[in-house]
Coordinates of C-alpha atoms in Angstrom, one line a residue:
Chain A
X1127 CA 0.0 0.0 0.0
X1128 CA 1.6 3.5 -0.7
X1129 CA 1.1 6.5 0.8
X1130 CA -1.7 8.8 -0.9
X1131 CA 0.5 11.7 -1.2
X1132 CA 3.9 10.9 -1.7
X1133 CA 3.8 6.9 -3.2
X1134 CA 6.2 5.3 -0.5
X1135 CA 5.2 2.5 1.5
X1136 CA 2.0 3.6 3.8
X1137 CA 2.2 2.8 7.5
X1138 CA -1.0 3.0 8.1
X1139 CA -4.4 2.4 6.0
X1140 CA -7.4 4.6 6.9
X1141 CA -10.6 3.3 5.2
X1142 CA -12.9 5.8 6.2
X1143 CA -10.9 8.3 4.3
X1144 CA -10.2 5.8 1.8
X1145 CA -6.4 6.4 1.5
X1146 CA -3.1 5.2 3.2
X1147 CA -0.1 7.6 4.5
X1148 CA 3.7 7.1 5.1
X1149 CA 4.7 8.5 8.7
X1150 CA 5.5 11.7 8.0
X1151 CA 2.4 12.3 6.3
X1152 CA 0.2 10.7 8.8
X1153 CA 1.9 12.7 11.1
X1154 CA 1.2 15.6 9.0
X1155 CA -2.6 14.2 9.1
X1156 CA -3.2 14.5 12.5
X1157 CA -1.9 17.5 13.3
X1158 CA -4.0 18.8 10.2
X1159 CA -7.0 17.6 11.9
X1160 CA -6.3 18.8 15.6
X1161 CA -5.9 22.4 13.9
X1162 CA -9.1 22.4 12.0
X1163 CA -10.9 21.4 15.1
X1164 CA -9.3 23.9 17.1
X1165 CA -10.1 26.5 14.5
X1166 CA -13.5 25.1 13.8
X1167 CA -14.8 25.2 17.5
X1168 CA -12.9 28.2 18.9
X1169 CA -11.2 25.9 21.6
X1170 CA -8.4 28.2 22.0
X1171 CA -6.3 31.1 21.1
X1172 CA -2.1 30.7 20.2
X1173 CA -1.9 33.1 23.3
X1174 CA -3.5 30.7 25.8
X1175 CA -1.9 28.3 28.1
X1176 CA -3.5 24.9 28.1
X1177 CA -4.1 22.5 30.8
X1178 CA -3.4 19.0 29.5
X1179 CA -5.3 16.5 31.3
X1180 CA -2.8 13.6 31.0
X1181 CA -3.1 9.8 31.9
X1182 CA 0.2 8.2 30.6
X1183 CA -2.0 6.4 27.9
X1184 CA -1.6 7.0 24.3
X1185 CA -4.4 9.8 23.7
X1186 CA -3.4 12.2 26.1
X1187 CA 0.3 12.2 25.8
X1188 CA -0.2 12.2 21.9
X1189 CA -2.7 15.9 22.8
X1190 CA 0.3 17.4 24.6
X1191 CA 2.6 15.9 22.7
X1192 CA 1.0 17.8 19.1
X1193 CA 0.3 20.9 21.5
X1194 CA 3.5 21.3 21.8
X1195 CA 4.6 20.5 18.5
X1196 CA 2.0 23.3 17.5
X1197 CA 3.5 25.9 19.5
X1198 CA 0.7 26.4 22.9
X1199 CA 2.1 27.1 26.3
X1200 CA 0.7 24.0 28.2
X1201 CA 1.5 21.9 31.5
X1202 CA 0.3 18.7 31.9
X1203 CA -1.9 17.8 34.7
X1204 CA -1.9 14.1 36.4
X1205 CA -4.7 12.9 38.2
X1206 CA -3.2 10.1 40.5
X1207 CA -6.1 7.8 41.3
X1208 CA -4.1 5.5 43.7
X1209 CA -4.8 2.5 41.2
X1210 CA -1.8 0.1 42.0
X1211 CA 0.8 -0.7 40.2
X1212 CA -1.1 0.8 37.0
X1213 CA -1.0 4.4 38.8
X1214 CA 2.2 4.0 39.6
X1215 CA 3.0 3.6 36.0
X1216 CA 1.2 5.4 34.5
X1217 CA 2.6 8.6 36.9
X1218 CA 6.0 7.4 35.5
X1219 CA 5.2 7.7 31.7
X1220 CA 3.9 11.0 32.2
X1221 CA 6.7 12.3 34.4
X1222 CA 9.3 11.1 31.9
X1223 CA 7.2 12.7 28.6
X1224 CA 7.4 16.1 30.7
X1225 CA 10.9 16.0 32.0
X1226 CA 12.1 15.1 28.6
X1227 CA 10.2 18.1 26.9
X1228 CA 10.5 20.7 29.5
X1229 CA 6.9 20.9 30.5
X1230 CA 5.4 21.3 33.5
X1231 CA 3.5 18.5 35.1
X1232 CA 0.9 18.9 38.2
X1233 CA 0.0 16.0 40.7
X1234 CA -3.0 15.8 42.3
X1235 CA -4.2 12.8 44.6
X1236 CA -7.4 11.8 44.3
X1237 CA -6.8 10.5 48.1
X1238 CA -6.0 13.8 49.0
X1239 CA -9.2 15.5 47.3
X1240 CA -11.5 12.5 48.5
X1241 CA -9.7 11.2 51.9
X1242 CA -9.5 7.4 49.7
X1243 CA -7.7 5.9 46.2
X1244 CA -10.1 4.7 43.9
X1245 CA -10.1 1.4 44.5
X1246 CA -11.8 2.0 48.3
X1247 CA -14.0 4.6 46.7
X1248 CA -15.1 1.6 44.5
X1249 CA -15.6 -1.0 47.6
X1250 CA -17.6 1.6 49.7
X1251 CA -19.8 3.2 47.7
X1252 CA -22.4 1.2 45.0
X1253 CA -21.4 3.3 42.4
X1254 CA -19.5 1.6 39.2
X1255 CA -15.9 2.6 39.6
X1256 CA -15.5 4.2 36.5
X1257 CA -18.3 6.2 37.4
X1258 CA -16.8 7.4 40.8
X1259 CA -13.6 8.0 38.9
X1260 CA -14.8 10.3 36.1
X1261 CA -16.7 12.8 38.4
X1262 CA -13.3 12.8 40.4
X1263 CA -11.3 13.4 37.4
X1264 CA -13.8 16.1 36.2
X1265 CA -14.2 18.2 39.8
X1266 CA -10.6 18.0 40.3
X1267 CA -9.6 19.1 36.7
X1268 CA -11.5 22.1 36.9
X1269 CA -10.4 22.9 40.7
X1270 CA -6.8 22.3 39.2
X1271 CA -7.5 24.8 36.8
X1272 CA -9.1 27.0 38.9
X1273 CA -6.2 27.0 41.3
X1274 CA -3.1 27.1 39.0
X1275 CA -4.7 30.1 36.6
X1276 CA -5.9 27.8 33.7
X1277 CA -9.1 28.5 31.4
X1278 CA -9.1 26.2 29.4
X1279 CA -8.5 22.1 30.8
X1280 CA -7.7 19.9 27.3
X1281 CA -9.0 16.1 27.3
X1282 CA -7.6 13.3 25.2
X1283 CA -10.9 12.0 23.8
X1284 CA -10.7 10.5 20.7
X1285 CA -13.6 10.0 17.8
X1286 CA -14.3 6.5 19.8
X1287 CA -14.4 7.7 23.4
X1288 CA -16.9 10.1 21.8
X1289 CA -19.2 8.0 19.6
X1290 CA -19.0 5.3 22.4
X1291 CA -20.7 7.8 24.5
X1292 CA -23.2 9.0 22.4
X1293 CA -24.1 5.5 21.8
X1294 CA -24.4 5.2 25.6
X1295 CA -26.6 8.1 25.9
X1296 CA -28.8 6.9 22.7
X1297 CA -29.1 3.4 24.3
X1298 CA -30.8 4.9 27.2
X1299 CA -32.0 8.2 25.6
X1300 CA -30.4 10.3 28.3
X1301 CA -31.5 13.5 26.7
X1302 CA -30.0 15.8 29.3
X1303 CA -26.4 14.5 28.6
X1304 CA -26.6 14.6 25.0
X1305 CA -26.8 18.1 24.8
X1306 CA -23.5 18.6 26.7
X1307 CA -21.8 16.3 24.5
X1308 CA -19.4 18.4 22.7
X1309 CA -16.2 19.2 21.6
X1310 CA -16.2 22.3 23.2
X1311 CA -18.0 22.9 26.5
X1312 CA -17.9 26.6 27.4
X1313 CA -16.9 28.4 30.8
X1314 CA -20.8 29.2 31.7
X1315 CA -19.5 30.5 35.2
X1316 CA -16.3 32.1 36.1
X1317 CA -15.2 29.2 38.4
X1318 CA -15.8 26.7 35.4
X1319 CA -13.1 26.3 33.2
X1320 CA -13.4 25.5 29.8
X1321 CA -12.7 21.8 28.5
X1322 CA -12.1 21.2 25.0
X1323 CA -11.0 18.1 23.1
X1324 CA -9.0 18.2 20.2
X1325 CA -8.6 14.8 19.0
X1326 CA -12.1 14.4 18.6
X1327 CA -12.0 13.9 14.7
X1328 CA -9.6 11.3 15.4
X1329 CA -10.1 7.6 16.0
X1330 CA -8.6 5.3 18.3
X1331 CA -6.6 3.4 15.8
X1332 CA -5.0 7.2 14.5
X1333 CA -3.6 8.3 18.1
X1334 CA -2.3 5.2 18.9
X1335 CA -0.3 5.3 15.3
X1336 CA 0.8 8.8 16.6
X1337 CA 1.9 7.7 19.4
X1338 CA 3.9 5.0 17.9
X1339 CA 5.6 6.7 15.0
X1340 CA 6.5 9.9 17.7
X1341 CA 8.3 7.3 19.9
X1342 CA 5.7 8.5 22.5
X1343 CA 6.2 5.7 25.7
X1344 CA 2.6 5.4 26.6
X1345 CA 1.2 3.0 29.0
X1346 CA -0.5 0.2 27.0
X1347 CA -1.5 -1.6 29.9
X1348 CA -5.6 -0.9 30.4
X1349 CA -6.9 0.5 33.9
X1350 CA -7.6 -2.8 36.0
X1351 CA -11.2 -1.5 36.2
X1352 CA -11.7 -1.0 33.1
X1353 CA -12.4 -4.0 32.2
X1354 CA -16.3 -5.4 31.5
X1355 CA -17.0 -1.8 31.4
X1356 CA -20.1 -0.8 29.3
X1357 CA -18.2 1.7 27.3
X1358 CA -15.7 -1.0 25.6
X1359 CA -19.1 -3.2 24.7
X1360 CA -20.3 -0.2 23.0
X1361 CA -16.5 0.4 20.7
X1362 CA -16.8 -2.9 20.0
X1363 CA -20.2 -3.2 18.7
X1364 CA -19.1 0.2 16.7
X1365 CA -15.7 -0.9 15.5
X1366 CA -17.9 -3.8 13.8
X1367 CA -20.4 -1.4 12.3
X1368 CA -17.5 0.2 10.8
X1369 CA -16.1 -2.7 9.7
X1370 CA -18.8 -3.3 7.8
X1371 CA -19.0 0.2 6.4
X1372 CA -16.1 2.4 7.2
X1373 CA -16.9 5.9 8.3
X1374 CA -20.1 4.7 10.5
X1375 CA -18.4 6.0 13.8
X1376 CA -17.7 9.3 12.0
X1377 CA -21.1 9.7 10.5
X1378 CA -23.1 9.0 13.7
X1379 CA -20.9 11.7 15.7
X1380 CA -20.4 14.2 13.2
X1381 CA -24.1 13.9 12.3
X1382 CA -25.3 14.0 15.7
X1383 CA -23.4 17.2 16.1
X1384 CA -24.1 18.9 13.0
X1385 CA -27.6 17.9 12.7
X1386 CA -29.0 16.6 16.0
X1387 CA -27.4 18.1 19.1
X1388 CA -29.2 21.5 18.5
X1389 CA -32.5 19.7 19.0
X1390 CA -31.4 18.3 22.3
X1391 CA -30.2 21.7 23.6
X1392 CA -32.2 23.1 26.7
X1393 CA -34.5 25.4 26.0
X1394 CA -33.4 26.9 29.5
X1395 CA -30.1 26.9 30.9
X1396 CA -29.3 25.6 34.4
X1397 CA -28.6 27.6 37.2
X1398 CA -24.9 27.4 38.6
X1399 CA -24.5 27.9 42.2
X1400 CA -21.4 27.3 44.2
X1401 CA -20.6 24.5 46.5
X1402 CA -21.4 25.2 50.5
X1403 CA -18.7 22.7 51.1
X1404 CA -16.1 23.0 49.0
X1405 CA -17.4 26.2 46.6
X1406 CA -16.7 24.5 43.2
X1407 CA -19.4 24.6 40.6
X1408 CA -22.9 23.2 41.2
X1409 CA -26.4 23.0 40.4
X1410 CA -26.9 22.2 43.9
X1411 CA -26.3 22.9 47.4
X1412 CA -23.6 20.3 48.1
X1413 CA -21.9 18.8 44.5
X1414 CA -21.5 15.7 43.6
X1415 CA -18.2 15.1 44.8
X1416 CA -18.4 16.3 48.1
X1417 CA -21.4 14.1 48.7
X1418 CA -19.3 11.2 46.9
X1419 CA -16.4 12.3 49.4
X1420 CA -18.8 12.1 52.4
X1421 CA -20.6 8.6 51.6
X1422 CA -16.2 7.7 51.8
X1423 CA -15.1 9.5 54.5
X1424 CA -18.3 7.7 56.3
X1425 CA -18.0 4.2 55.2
X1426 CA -13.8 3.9 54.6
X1427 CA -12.2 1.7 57.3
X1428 CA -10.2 4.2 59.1
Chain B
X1294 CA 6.2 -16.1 12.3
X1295 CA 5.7 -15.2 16.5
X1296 CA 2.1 -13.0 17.2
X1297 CA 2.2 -11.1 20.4
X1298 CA -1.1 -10.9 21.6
X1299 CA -2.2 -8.7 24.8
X1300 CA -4.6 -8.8 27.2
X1301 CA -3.9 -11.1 28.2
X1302 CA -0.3 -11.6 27.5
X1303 CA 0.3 -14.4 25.1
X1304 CA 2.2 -15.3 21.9
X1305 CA 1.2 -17.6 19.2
X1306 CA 2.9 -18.6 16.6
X1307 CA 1.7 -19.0 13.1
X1308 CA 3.4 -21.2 10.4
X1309 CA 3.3 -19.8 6.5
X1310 CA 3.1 -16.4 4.8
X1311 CA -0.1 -14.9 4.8
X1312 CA -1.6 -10.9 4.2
X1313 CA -2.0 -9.3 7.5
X1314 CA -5.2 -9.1 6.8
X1315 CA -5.5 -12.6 6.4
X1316 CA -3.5 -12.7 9.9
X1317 CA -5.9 -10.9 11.9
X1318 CA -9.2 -13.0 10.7
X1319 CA -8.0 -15.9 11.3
X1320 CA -7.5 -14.9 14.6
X1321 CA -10.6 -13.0 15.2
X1322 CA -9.2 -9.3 15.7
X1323 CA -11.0 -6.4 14.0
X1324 CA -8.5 -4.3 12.3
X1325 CA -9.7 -1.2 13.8
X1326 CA -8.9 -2.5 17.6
X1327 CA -4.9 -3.1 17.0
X1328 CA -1.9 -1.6 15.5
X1329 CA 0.3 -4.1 13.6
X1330 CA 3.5 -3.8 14.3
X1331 CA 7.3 -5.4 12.9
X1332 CA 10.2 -4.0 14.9
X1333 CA 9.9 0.0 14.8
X1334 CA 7.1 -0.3 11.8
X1335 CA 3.5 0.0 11.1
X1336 CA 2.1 -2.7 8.8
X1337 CA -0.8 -2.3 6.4
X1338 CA -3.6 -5.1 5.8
X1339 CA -1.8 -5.7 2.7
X1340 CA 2.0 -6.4 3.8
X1341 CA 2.6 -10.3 3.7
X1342 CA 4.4 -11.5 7.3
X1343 CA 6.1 -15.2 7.5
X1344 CA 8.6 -16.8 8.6
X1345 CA 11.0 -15.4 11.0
X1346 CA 8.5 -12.1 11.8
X1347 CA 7.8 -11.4 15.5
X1348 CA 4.3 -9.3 15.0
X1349 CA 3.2 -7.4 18.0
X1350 CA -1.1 -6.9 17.3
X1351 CA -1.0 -3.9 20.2
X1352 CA -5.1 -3.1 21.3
X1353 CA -5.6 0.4 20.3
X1354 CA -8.8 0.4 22.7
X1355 CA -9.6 2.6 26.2
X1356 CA -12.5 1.9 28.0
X1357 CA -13.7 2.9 31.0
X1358 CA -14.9 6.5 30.1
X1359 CA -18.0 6.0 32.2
X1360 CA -21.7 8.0 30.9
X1361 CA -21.9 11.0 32.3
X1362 CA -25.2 10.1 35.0
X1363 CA -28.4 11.7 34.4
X1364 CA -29.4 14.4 37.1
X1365 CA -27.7 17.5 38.1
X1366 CA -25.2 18.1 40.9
X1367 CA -21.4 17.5 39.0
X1368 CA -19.1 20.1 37.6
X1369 CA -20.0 21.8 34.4
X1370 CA -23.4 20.7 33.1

């Protein structure tokens, strides 16, 4: 197979777009499409410095990683969920991309913020872990923001993560989440940082290809709780569809944003209040994660 | 030719030449889920591996992004 635009041997096929790149050029892909979506939603302006959200796994350090190649001023921030050895290494990859570029990386502890690591939060509380673990990451993203002078936090989510979701959503017509399903979610209160995701044009398949051919060391070692999780039954029932038809995961995201998420948009926004316990950003009295934090701080052994 | 497999860890190995494409459905992996990898390269479905290849089929796929729960009460609606 040779590449589409220069005829050397391709390194990687891409069906949906029905042609075949060398490295360089695939490299020169991707960033093409993190640029246009940045351009396309307004995500973020040369001048602003960028919070990285970072995991150690291959679609976050490949975000920083083309941020940086792209020129932004960006630190990464790791969210140490106190999983085992997988946290452990996972810290390490992330530590090592920042040393070896320069960058800034912030640490924050999950036990710290919720007084137990995620795999107590799991055996106390009914809640699926990866449940318990995305409001975490999500409060304390924005309360790292918040705190280190950030407006604007940057996710790894791929096309996958974000078709898998919408296919969630759809499965069980959860038509108040489907409106905030975007590529851009706006600051709507001034404690609410922006959170944008560049690599949401591309798929799984594309930043792990990245990854590889940048000699990124990612951890490819899944999250021990990961596994059985809903979200992975829904990729794979999609990466089928678009076996069968390439482009399908495309075309069900890209149409749902162009064409249906308007419809699904509240007529009347919600009212944000701040937190009596910790003063982050609510729609209640206490948030989520305080109440999450409580149930712990109750049931944990001590 | 040697096929690492993850998740678990395992290797198989597979005697003859044969299209990677070829490769992956005979061992039930969707293309879309893995990169194929020889040494420090990517391989196409097309490329035909044998003989003394070690091929490293590396899952591409993150789970665990939970659905964001209906109802209010979390950080940015």
């Amino acid at each position: 197979m040779k590449c589409r635009k220069c005829g050397d041997t391709a390194a990687l096929e891409l069906r949906r777009h029905n042609a075949a790149f060398c490295s360089p050029h695939f490299i020169e892909f991707f960033r093409k499409q993190v640029r246009e979506a940045i351009r396309q939603h307004r995500m973020v302006t040369t001048e602003e410095p960028i919070l990285v959200a970072v995991s150690g796994g291959k679609d976050s350090l490949a975000l920083w990683d083309v941020l940086i190649e792209e020129g932004y001023a960006t630190a990464g921030l790791y969210l140490d969920l106190g999983i085992f050895d997988y946290s452990v290494e996972s810290r390490a990859k992330c530590e090592a991309f920042a040393s070896a570029r320069g960058q800034r990386l912030i640490v924050e502890r999950v036990e710290e913020a919720m007084g137990a690591p995620i795999p107590v939060v799991q055996k106390v509380t009914r809640r699926p872990t990866c449940s318990a673990c995305g409001l975490s990451k999500r409060y304390l993203m924005n309360r790292a923001a918040l705190a280190h002078g950030y407006a604007v936090v940057a996710t790894g989510h791929n096309l996958d993560d974000e078709a898998a979701t919408l296919f969630g959503s759809v499965m069980h017509w959860q038509t108040d989440a489907l409106p905030r399903q975007s590529p851009m979610l706006p600051s709507t209160h001034p404690k609410l940082a922006r959170r944008v995701k560049p690599l949401y044009r591309l798929s799984e398949r594309e930043t792990a290809a990245y990854a590889f051919l940048r000699g990124i060391d990612y951890i490819v070692e899944e999250c021990p709780f990961a596994r059985g999780a809903t979200s992975l039954a829904h990729k794979e029932v999609l990466n089928r569809l678009e076996e069968a038809s390439p482009g399908a995961k495309h075309n069900f995201l890209f149409g749902f944003l162009e064409k249906a998420r308007p419809a699904f948009e509240r007529a009347e926004g919600v009212t944000l209040v701040e937190c009596a316990s910790c003063g982050q950003v609510t729609t209640g009295t206490i948030c989520a994660f305080c109440k999450l934090a409580d149930h712990v701080k109750r049931a944990a052994p001590s | 030719m040697k096929v690492v497999l993850r998740y678990p860890r395992r290797e198989v190995e597979v005697a003859g030449k044969r299209r990677v494409r070829e490769l992956l459905r005979e061992l039930d992996v969707l293309p879309e889920t893995v990169l194929v990898i020889r040494g420090s390269e990517l391989l196409t479905g097309d490329t035909v591996v044998g003989g003394d290849d070690v091929i490293e089929l590396r899952p591409v796929i993150s789970g665990g992004t939970a659905a964001r729960p209906a109802g209010g009460g979390e950080v940015g609606p």
